[in-house]
PDB file of C-alpha atoms in Angstrom:
ATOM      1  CA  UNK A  95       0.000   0.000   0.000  1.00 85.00           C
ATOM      2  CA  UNK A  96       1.040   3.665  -0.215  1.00 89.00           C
ATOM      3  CA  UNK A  97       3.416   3.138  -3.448  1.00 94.00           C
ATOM      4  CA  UNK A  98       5.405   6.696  -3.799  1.00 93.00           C
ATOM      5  CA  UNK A  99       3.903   8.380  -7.178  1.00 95.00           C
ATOM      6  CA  UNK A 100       7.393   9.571  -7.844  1.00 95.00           C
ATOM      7  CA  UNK A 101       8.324   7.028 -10.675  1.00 95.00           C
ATOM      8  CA  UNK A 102       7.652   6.728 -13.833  1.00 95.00           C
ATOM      9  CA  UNK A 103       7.422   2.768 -13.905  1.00 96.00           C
ATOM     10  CA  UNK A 104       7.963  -0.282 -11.388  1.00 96.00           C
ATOM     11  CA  UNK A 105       9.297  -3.375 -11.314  1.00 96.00           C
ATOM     12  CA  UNK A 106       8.684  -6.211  -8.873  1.00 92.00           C
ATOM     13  CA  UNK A 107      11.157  -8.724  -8.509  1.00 92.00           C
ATOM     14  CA  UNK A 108      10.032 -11.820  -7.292  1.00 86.00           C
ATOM     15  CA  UNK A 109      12.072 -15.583  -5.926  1.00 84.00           C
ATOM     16  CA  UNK A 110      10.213 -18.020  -4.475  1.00 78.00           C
ATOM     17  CA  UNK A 111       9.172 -22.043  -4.119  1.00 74.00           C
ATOM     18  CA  UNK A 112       5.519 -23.308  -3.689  1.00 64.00           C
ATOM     19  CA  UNK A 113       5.350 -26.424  -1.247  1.00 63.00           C
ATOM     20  CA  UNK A 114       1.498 -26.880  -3.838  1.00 60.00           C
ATOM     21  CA  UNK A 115       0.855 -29.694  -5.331  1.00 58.00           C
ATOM     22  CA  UNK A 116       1.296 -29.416  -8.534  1.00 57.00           C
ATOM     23  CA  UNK A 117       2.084 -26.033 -10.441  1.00 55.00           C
ATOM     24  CA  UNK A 118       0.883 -23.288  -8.754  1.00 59.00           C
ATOM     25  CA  UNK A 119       0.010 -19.636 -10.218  1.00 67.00           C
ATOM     26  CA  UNK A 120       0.450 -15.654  -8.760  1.00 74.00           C
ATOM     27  CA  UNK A 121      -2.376 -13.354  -9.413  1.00 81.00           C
ATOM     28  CA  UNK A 122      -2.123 -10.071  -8.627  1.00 85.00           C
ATOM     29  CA  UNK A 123      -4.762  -6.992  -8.142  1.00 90.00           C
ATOM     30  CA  UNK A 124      -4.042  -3.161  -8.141  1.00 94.00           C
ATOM     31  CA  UNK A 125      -5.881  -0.700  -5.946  1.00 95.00           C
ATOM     32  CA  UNK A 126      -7.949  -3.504  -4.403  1.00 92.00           C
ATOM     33  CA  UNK A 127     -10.191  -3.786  -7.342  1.00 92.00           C
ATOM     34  CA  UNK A 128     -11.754  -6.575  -7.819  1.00 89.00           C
ATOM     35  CA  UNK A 129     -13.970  -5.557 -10.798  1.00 89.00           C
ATOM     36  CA  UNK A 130     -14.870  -8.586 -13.131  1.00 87.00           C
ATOM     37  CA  UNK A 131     -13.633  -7.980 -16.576  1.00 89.00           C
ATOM     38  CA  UNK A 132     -10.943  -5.338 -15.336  1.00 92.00           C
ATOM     39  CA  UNK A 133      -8.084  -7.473 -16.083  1.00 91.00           C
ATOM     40  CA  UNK A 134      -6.832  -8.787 -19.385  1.00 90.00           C
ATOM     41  CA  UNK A 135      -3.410 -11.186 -19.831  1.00 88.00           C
ATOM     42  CA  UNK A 136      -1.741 -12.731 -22.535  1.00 89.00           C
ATOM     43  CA  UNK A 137       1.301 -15.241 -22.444  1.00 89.00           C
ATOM     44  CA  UNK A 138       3.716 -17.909 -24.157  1.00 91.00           C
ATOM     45  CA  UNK A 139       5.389 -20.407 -22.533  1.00 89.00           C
ATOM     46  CA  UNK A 140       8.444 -22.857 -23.418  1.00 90.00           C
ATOM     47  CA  UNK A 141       9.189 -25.744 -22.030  1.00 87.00           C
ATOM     48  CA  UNK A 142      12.377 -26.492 -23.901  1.00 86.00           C
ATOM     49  CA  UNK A 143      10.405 -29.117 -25.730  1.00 91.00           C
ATOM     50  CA  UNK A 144       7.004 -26.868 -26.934  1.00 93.00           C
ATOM     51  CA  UNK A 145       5.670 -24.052 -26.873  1.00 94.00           C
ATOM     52  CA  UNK A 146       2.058 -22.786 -26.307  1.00 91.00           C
ATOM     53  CA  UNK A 147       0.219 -19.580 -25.809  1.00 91.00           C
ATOM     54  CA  UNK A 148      -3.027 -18.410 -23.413  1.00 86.00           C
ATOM     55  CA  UNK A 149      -5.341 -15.476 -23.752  1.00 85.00           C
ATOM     56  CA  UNK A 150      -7.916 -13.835 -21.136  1.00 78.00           C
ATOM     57  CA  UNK A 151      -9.785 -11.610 -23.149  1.00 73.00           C
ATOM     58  CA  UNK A 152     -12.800 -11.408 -21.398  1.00 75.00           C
ATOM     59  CA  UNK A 153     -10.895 -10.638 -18.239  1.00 70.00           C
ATOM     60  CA  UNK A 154     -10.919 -11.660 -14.882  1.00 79.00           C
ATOM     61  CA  UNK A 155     -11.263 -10.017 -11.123  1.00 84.00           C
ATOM     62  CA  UNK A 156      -7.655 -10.433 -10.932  1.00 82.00           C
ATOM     63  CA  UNK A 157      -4.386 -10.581 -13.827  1.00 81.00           C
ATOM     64  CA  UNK A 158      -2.461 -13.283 -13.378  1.00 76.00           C
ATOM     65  CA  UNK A 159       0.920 -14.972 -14.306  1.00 69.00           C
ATOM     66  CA  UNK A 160       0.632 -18.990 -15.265  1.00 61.00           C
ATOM     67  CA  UNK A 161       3.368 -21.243 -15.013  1.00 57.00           C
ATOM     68  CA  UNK A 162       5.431 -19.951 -13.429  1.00 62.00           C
ATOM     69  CA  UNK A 163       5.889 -21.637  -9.699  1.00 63.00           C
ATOM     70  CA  UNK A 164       6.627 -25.978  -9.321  1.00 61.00           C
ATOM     71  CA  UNK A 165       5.391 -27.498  -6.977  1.00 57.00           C
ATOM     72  CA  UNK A 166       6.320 -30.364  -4.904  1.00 53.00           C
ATOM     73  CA  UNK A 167       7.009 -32.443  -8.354  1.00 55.00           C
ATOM     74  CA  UNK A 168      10.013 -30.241  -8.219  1.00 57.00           C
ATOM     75  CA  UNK A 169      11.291 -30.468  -5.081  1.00 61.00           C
ATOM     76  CA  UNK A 170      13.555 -27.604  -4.123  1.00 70.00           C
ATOM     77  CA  UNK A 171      13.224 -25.743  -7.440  1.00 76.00           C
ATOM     78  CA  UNK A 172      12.786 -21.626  -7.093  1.00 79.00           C
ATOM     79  CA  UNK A 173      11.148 -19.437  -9.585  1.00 82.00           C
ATOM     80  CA  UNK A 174      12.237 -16.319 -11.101  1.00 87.00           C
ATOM     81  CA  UNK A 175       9.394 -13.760 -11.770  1.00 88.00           C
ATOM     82  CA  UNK A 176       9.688  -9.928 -12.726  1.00 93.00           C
ATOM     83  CA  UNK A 177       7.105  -7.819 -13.350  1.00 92.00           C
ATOM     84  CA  UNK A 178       7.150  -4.703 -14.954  1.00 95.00           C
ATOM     85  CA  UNK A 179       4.142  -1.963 -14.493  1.00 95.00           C
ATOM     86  CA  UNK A 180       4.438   0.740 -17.256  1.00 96.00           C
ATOM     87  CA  UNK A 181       3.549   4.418 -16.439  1.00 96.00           C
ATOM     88  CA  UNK A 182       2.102   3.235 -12.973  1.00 96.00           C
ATOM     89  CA  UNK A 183       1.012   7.123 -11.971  1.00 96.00           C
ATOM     90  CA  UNK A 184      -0.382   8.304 -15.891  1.00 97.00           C
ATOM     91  CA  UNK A 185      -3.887   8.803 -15.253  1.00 97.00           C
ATOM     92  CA  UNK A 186      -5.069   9.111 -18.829  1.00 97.00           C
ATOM     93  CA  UNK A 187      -4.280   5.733 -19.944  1.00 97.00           C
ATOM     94  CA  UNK A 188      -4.600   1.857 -19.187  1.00 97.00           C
ATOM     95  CA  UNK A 189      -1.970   0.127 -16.933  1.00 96.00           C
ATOM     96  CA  UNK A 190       0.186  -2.157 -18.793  1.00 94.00           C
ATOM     97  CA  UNK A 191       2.157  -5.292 -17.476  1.00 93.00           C
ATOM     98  CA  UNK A 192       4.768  -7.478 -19.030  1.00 93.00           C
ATOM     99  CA  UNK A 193       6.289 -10.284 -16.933  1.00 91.00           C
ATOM    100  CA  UNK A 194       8.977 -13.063 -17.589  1.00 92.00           C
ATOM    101  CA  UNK A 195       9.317 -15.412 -15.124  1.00 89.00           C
ATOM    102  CA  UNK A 196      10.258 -19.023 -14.799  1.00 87.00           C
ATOM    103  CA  UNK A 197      12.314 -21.780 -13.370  1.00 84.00           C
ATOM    104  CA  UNK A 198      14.512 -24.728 -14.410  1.00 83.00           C
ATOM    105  CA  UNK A 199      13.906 -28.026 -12.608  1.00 78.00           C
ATOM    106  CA  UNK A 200      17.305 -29.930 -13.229  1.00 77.00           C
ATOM    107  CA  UNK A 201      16.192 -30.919 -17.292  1.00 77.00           C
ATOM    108  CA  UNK A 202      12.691 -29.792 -17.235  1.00 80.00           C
ATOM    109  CA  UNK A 203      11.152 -26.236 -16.616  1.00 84.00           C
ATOM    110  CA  UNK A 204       9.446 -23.823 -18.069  1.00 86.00           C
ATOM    111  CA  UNK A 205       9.647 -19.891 -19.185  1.00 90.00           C
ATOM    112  CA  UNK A 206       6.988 -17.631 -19.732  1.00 90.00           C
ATOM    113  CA  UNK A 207       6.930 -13.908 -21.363  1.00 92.00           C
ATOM    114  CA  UNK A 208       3.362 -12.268 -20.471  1.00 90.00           C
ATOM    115  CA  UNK A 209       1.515  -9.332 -20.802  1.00 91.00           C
ATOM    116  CA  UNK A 210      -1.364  -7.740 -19.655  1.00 90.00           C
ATOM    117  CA  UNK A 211      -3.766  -4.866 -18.887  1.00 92.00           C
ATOM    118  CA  UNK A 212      -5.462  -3.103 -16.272  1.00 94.00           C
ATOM    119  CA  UNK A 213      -8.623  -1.243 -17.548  1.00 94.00           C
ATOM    120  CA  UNK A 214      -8.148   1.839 -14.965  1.00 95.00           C
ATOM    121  CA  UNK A 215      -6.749   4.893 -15.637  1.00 97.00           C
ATOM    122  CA  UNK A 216      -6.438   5.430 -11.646  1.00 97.00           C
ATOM    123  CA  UNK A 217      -2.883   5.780 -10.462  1.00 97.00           C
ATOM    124  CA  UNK A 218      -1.773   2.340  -8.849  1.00 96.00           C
ATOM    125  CA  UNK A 219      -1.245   2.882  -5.616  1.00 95.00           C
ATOM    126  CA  UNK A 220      -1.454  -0.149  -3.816  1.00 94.00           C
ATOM    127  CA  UNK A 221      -0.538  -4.055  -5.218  1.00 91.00           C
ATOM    128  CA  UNK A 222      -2.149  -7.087  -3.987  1.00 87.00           C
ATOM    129  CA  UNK A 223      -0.111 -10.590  -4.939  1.00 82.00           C
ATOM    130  CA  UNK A 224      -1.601 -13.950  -4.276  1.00 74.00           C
ATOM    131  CA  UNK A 225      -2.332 -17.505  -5.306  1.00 64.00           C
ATOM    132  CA  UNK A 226      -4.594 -17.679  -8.978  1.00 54.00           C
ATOM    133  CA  UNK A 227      -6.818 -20.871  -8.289  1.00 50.00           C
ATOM    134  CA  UNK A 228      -5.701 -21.769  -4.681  1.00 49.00           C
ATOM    135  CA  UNK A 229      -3.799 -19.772  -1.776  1.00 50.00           C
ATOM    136  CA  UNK A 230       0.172 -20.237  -2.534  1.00 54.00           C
ATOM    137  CA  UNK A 231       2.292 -22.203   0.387  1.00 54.00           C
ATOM    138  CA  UNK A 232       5.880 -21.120   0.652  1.00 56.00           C
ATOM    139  CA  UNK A 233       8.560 -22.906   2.346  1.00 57.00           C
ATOM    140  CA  UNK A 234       9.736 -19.310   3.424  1.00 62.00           C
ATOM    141  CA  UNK A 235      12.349 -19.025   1.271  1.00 69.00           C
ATOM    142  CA  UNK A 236      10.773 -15.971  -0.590  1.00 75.00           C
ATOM    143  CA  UNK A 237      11.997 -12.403  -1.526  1.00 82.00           C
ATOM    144  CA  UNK A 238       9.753  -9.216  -2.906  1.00 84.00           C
ATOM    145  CA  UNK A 239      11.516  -6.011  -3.941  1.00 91.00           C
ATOM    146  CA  UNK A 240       9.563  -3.639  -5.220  1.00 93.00           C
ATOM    147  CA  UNK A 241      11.709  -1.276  -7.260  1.00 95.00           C
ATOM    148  CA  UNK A 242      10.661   2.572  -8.480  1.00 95.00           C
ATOM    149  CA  UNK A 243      12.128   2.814 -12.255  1.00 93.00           C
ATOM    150  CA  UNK A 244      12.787   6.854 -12.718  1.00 89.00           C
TER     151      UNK A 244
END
């Protein structure tokens, strides 16, 4: 909450392991809205052996990042995530996000570029992050930075 409005963009760095079964997802909300349909997110991911793409376009209550986290069929296997929020304080435009994130499980893994939209011209202010289908489990072995890009 209370991001400065001093930047022009910011960048959230993200490490971190889900103990999930499975592979687990972020999602992440700005100013606390909730608003079905405000959210929009495209993305590609490569696993080393294919490739394959996903689309929102109806939008959600929340954007979100797939594939991005193992789970426990990866034991002890981090993920890499940064997202980038473009013109963050611009109040005469949409919020766009690009991400690239991923994580390399020892001869299987994943990447994934993404992008996405918030349909808000409000100034973010504060970030909510989260689990997409099912509340994330860490093993406490995460790090945030939230970084102000001048």
């Amino acid at each position: 909450t209370s991001i400065p409005q001093t930047y022009t963009h910011l960048q959230l760095r993200i490490i971190t392991k889900s103990i999930g079964a499975g592979t687990d997802y972020y999602n992440y909300r700005f100013n606390a809205d909730a608003t079905s349909g405000n959210y929009r997110t495209h993305s590609l991911v490569g696993n080393g052996t294919s490739a394959s793409a996903g689309t929102n376009p109806t939008g959600n209550t929340s954007a979100f990042i797939p594939h991005t986290i193992p789970g426990t069929n990866a034991t002890n296997v981090f993920s890499g995530i940064i997202i980038d929020i473009l013109d963050y304080t611009n109040t005469n435009k949409y919020k766009t996000i690009r991400s690239l994130g991923g994580y390399d499980a020892n001869g299987s893994g994943e990447a994934v570029l993404a992008s996405g939209v918030w349909l808000s011209t409000s100034a973010v202010t504060s970030l909510a992050i989260g689990g997409y289908n099912t509340d994330l489990s860490y093993t406490g072995n995460a790090s945030y930075a939230l970084y102000g890009i001048a």
